[in-house]
Tab-separated table of C-alpha atoms in Angstrom:
chain	number	residue	atom	x	y	z
A	19	MET	CA	88.313	27.200	163.176
A	20	ARG	CA	84.558	27.288	162.655
A	21	ILE	CA	83.073	30.359	161.014
A	22	ALA	CA	79.366	31.235	161.018
A	23	ILE	CA	78.126	33.354	158.107
A	24	HIS	CA	74.790	35.086	157.528
A	25	HIS	CA	74.481	36.998	154.236
A	26	THR	CA	71.288	38.927	153.383
A	27	SER	CA	70.700	40.715	150.069
A	28	HIS	CA	67.578	42.892	150.162
A	29	TYR	CA	66.339	44.249	146.827
A	30	GLN	CA	63.674	46.976	146.912
A	31	TYR	CA	61.902	48.463	143.885
A	32	GLU	CA	60.107	51.761	143.344
A	33	GLN	CA	57.472	50.033	141.236
A	34	PRO	CA	56.257	46.409	141.148
A	35	VAL	CA	58.483	44.106	139.099
A	36	PRO	CA	56.418	41.695	136.968
A	37	TYR	CA	59.367	39.446	136.057
A	38	ALA	CA	62.907	38.871	137.317
A	39	LEU	CA	65.515	36.167	136.753
A	40	GLN	CA	68.427	35.856	139.163
A	41	ARG	CA	71.517	33.658	139.187
A	42	LEU	CA	73.022	33.074	142.626
A	43	ARG	CA	76.577	32.000	143.447
A	44	LEU	CA	76.216	31.866	147.198
A	45	ARG	CA	77.125	28.275	148.076
A	46	PRO	CA	80.665	27.591	149.341
A	47	GLN	CA	81.911	24.095	148.575
A	48	SER	CA	84.051	21.769	150.673
A	49	GLY	CA	87.630	21.505	149.450
A	50	PRO	CA	91.222	22.263	150.429
A	51	GLY	CA	91.232	24.399	153.555
A	52	GLN	CA	87.487	24.391	154.205
A	53	ASN	CA	84.679	21.995	155.056
A	54	VAL	CA	81.063	23.169	154.757
A	55	LEU	CA	79.223	21.805	157.793
A	56	GLU	CA	75.838	23.339	156.986
A	57	TRP	CA	74.572	25.830	154.432
A	58	ARG	CA	71.218	27.025	153.156
A	59	VAL	CA	70.135	29.535	150.525
A	60	THR	CA	66.583	30.911	150.529
A	61	VAL	CA	64.797	33.495	148.400
A	62	ASP	CA	61.833	35.102	150.139
A	63	GLY	CA	61.948	32.188	152.572
A	64	VAL	CA	61.903	29.467	149.896
A	65	GLU	CA	64.832	27.365	148.687
A	66	PRO	CA	65.692	27.736	144.960
A	67	GLY	CA	64.354	24.971	142.737
A	68	THR	CA	67.079	24.889	140.077
A	69	SER	CA	70.744	24.321	140.923
A	70	TRP	CA	73.816	23.281	138.921
A	71	THR	CA	77.620	23.417	138.820
A	72	ASP	CA	78.978	25.883	136.283
A	73	GLY	CA	82.124	25.617	134.163
A	74	PHE	CA	84.311	27.095	136.899
A	75	GLY	CA	83.095	24.620	139.502
A	76	ASN	CA	80.788	27.072	141.268
A	77	ARG	CA	77.509	25.832	142.694
A	78	ALA	CA	74.821	28.113	141.257
A	79	ASP	CA	71.071	28.563	141.705
A	80	LEU	CA	68.537	30.018	139.281
A	81	VAL	CA	65.510	31.856	140.633
A	82	ARG	CA	62.585	33.107	138.558
A	83	HIS	CA	60.064	35.645	139.857
A	84	GLU	CA	56.849	35.963	137.854
A	85	ARG	CA	54.603	38.130	140.002
A	86	ASN	CA	54.598	41.827	140.768
A	87	LYS	CA	57.138	42.281	143.537
A	88	LEU	CA	58.303	45.308	145.465
A	89	GLU	CA	61.122	43.455	147.214
A	90	ILE	CA	63.234	40.308	146.997
A	91	VAL	CA	65.148	39.000	150.007
A	92	ILE	CA	67.970	36.477	149.487
A	93	VAL	CA	69.566	34.827	152.515
A	94	ALA	CA	72.638	32.592	152.475
A	95	ALA	CA	73.740	31.244	155.838
A	96	GLY	CA	75.662	28.406	157.423
A	97	THR	CA	78.812	27.230	159.138
A	98	VAL	CA	82.164	26.436	157.556
A	99	GLU	CA	85.191	24.847	159.194
A	100	THR	CA	88.515	26.188	157.964
A	101	VAL	CA	92.194	25.227	158.208
A	102	ASP	CA	95.192	27.487	157.629
A	103	MET	CA	96.873	26.273	154.421
A	104	ALA	CA	99.390	29.150	154.310
A	105	GLY	CA	97.628	30.454	151.210
A	106	ILE	CA	98.189	27.256	149.193
A	107	TYR	CA	95.006	25.864	147.675
A	108	GLY	CA	97.101	23.365	145.720
A	109	VAL	CA	96.795	21.373	142.510
A	110	THR	CA	93.241	20.600	141.403
A	111	TYR	CA	91.955	18.105	138.872
A	112	ASP	CA	88.752	19.707	137.655
A	113	THR	CA	87.195	20.540	134.304
A	114	THR	CA	88.874	23.961	134.035
A	115	PRO	CA	92.605	23.763	133.199
A	116	PRO	CA	94.889	26.511	134.561
A	117	TRP	CA	95.644	27.986	131.136
A	118	ILE	CA	92.012	29.107	130.833
A	119	TYR	CA	92.848	31.722	133.469
A	120	GLU	CA	95.442	33.375	131.231
A	121	ARG	CA	92.629	34.864	129.147
A	122	GLU	CA	92.041	38.598	129.518
A	123	THR	CA	88.567	40.042	130.093
A	124	LEU	CA	87.073	43.520	129.908
A	125	LEU	CA	87.775	44.001	133.617
A	126	THR	CA	91.358	42.697	133.433
A	127	LYS	CA	92.410	43.990	130.010
A	128	PRO	CA	96.011	45.242	130.266
A	129	GLY	CA	96.863	48.851	129.484
A	130	GLU	CA	100.034	50.851	130.021
A	131	ARG	CA	99.687	50.840	133.810
A	132	VAL	CA	99.049	47.108	134.079
A	133	GLN	CA	101.984	46.374	131.781
A	134	ALA	CA	104.273	48.679	133.723
A	135	LEU	CA	103.170	47.080	137.000
A	136	ALA	CA	103.954	43.608	135.683
A	137	GLU	CA	107.412	44.637	134.499
A	138	SER	CA	108.188	46.334	137.809
A	139	VAL	CA	107.789	43.094	139.763
A	140	ARG	CA	109.326	40.685	137.287
A	141	ALA	CA	112.059	39.016	139.325
A	142	SER	CA	114.899	36.679	138.476
A	143	SER	CA	114.511	34.986	141.862
A	144	GLY	CA	111.420	33.125	140.764
A	145	GLN	CA	107.745	33.125	140.016
A	146	LEU	CA	106.534	33.067	143.624
A	147	ASP	CA	108.730	36.026	144.570
A	148	SER	CA	107.331	38.050	141.660
A	149	LEU	CA	103.778	37.342	142.775
A	150	HIS	CA	104.465	38.392	146.361
A	151	ARG	CA	106.053	41.586	145.070
A	152	LEU	CA	103.014	42.106	142.855
A	153	MET	CA	100.663	41.751	145.819
A	154	ASN	CA	102.700	44.306	147.789
A	155	ALA	CA	102.748	46.722	144.839
A	156	VAL	CA	99.001	46.548	144.190
A	157	HIS	CA	98.294	47.095	147.891
A	158	THR	CA	100.429	50.246	147.796
A	159	MET	CA	99.168	51.606	144.473
A	160	ILE	CA	95.418	51.235	145.137
A	161	VAL	CA	94.249	52.853	148.369
A	162	TYR	CA	91.192	51.196	149.903
A	163	LYS	CA	88.339	53.675	149.469
A	164	PRO	CA	84.741	52.361	149.452
A	165	GLY	CA	82.483	54.023	146.904
A	166	SER	CA	85.322	55.238	144.682
A	167	THR	CA	84.711	52.563	142.035
A	168	GLY	CA	81.835	50.463	140.699
A	169	VAL	CA	81.275	46.883	139.568
A	170	GLY	CA	82.304	47.854	136.033
A	171	THR	CA	85.629	49.457	136.958
A	172	ASP	CA	88.528	47.719	135.243
A	173	ALA	CA	92.061	47.139	136.502
A	174	GLU	CA	93.624	49.878	134.382
A	175	THR	CA	91.182	52.500	135.689
A	176	ALA	CA	91.709	51.477	139.318
A	177	LEU	CA	95.484	51.798	138.899
A	178	ARG	CA	95.078	55.169	137.187
A	179	ASP	CA	92.836	56.579	139.911
A	180	GLY	CA	94.786	54.972	142.746
A	181	SER	CA	91.762	53.968	144.830
A	182	GLY	CA	89.200	51.208	145.014
A	183	VAL	CA	87.956	48.212	146.961
A	184	CYS	CA	88.978	44.548	147.164
A	185	GLN	CA	87.450	43.845	143.748
A	186	ASP	CA	89.793	46.414	142.182
A	187	HIS	CA	92.874	45.141	144.020
A	188	THR	CA	92.015	41.655	142.764
A	189	HIS	CA	91.506	42.699	139.139
A	190	ALA	CA	94.796	44.629	139.110
A	191	PHE	CA	96.674	41.636	140.544
A	192	ILE	CA	95.065	39.233	138.065
A	193	ALA	CA	95.713	41.464	135.061
A	194	ALA	CA	99.403	41.921	135.914
A	195	ALA	CA	99.918	38.250	136.802
A	196	ARG	CA	98.588	37.241	133.392
A	197	GLN	CA	101.070	39.678	131.806
A	198	LEU	CA	103.763	37.690	133.605
A	199	GLY	CA	102.446	34.523	131.972
A	200	VAL	CA	100.910	33.246	135.215
A	201	PRO	CA	97.312	31.937	135.211
A	202	ALA	CA	95.310	33.947	137.748
A	203	ARG	CA	91.686	33.763	138.857
A	204	TYR	CA	89.174	35.778	140.859
A	205	ILE	CA	87.862	34.402	144.170
A	206	SER	CA	84.787	35.702	145.965
A	207	GLY	CA	83.988	34.766	149.533
A	208	TYR	CA	84.052	35.936	153.115
A	209	LEU	CA	86.701	37.175	155.536
A	210	LEU	CA	86.551	36.930	159.311
A	211	MET	CA	87.829	40.312	160.497
A	212	GLU	CA	88.927	41.153	164.021
A	213	ASP	CA	86.268	43.144	165.907
A	214	VAL	CA	84.224	43.646	162.702
A	215	ALA	CA	81.414	41.087	162.650
A	216	GLN	CA	78.966	43.138	160.552
A	217	GLN	CA	79.995	43.850	156.956
A	218	SER	CA	78.319	45.518	153.979
A	219	ALA	CA	79.945	43.431	151.216
A	220	SER	CA	81.567	40.073	150.614
A	221	HIS	CA	85.328	39.832	150.073
A	222	ALA	CA	87.494	39.115	147.030
A	223	TRP	CA	91.056	37.976	146.437
A	224	ALA	CA	93.111	36.310	143.711
A	225	GLU	CA	94.733	32.947	143.170
A	226	ALA	CA	97.712	32.399	140.896
A	227	HIS	CA	98.894	29.054	139.551
A	228	VAL	CA	102.486	28.624	140.732
A	229	ASP	CA	104.803	25.970	139.312
A	230	GLY	CA	105.221	23.147	141.820
A	231	LEU	CA	102.557	24.446	144.223
A	232	GLY	CA	99.348	24.772	142.216
A	233	TRP	CA	96.909	27.540	143.142
A	234	VAL	CA	98.161	30.058	145.708
A	235	GLY	CA	96.025	32.838	147.171
A	236	PHE	CA	96.976	36.529	147.276
A	237	ASP	CA	94.812	39.130	149.006
A	238	ALA	CA	96.237	42.412	147.705
A	239	ALA	CA	93.598	44.470	149.538
A	240	ASN	CA	95.049	43.297	152.867
A	241	ASP	CA	98.575	42.537	151.586
A	242	THR	CA	98.497	38.966	152.857
A	243	CYS	CA	97.930	35.391	151.736
A	244	PRO	CA	94.619	33.772	152.792
A	245	ASP	CA	94.551	31.726	155.985
A	246	ASP	CA	91.823	30.103	158.085
A	247	ARG	CA	89.900	33.402	158.316
A	248	TYR	CA	88.876	33.080	154.653
A	249	VAL	CA	85.885	31.209	153.203
A	250	ARG	CA	85.803	30.864	149.403
A	251	THR	CA	82.442	30.824	147.629
A	252	ALA	CA	83.001	31.191	143.882
A	253	THR	CA	85.734	31.604	141.296
A	254	GLY	CA	86.111	32.854	137.734
A	255	LEU	CA	88.079	34.943	135.266
A	256	ASP	CA	86.905	38.128	137.005
A	257	TYR	CA	84.135	39.516	139.196
A	258	ARG	CA	81.416	38.859	136.630
A	259	ASP	CA	82.024	35.101	136.784
A	260	ALA	CA	81.950	34.998	140.585
A	261	MET	CA	79.507	37.748	141.593
A	262	PRO	CA	77.073	36.618	144.321
A	263	VAL	CA	73.887	37.687	142.517
A	264	SER	CA	73.312	38.617	138.879
A	265	GLY	CA	70.218	38.796	136.738
A	266	VAL	CA	67.695	40.697	134.668
A	267	ARG	CA	64.265	42.167	135.376
A	268	SER	CA	61.405	43.868	133.599
A	269	GLY	CA	59.460	46.901	134.730
A	270	GLN	CA	60.179	50.536	135.465
A	271	GLY	CA	61.566	52.296	138.511
A	272	ALA	CA	64.823	52.262	140.423
A	273	GLU	CA	66.293	49.347	142.335
A	274	THR	CA	67.924	49.641	145.764
A	275	LEU	CA	70.152	46.898	147.144
A	276	THR	CA	71.037	46.600	150.821
A	277	VAL	CA	73.578	43.962	151.852
A	278	GLU	CA	74.104	42.795	155.421
A	279	ILE	CA	76.772	40.203	156.190
A	280	SER	CA	77.704	38.723	159.539
A	281	VAL	CA	80.954	36.730	159.786
A	282	THR	CA	81.802	35.405	163.256
A	283	GLN	CA	83.900	32.673	164.807
A	284	VAL	CA	81.983	29.906	166.532
A	285	PRO	CA	83.408	29.852	170.079
A	286	GLY	CA	84.014	27.065	172.565
A	287	GLN	CA	85.402	24.279	170.356
A	288	SER	CA	88.963	23.156	169.827
A	289	GLN	CA	90.339	22.320	166.394
A	290	SER	CA	90.658	18.601	167.232
A	291	GLN	CA	87.068	18.456	168.534
A	292	SER	CA	85.700	20.101	165.407
A	293	GLN	CA	87.671	17.744	163.151
A	294	ASN	CA	86.324	14.674	164.970
A	295	GLN	CA	82.730	15.908	164.796
A	296	SER	CA	83.155	16.816	161.127
A	297	GLN	CA	84.401	13.310	160.310
A	298	SER	CA	81.464	11.747	162.172
A	299	GLN	CA	79.010	13.779	160.083
A	300	ASN	CA	80.511	12.781	156.718
């Protein structure tokens, strides 16, 4: 299907900001299961001047603001064509080998709860079965509750408190998968939800490297594997590697961030028609 996305991040400041530096990871890339037909990122109406591909394969932009500003508006928008791959992203031949994703981070550091979770789903029937059981367990143990956690909440804390958002489900899954000896990585992106076009945050899920299949997606927040409703934007060891916007600023006063995201299906086009038009544009 074709999915249209419009993502606005509106930063407002109590006092003028003389200097700010922002790194953006807001550009989905074409690959297994998705083809980016059009995409544009603007900051205050202007396209970023510096762009590169980071070590995880994410397309990133660097934006520098050097005048007193009371607001910064970042818009990422475009159309992506997706195909249902039954959650299987597959084997990739990039610069980041799977074993890199066995490394723990501050957000995925295992404690007693993560270790107990991993042991509870360890199955003799195989690696893939253990991962599906892990996804089910995390979905049950962490109740979706917006505002109950923050960007610095780690997997152990989310499991202890029993509530969180998709970021927390993803960190808990990743942390336990790594305890099972399975490379696991964080994916940020967008999800087309039924009857919910307007959203206040992007989505997150995990991918685990399964023997014989390569990377396989697991969305513990929704207890399902990704299909053609998902658009992946960035990947990393945890949220900090894949967060849409990060940066530093000088000046005093509080910062307020408002996020508005629209994710809708483009109507009136069959799958075969969209594939033919996509091929003609490449």
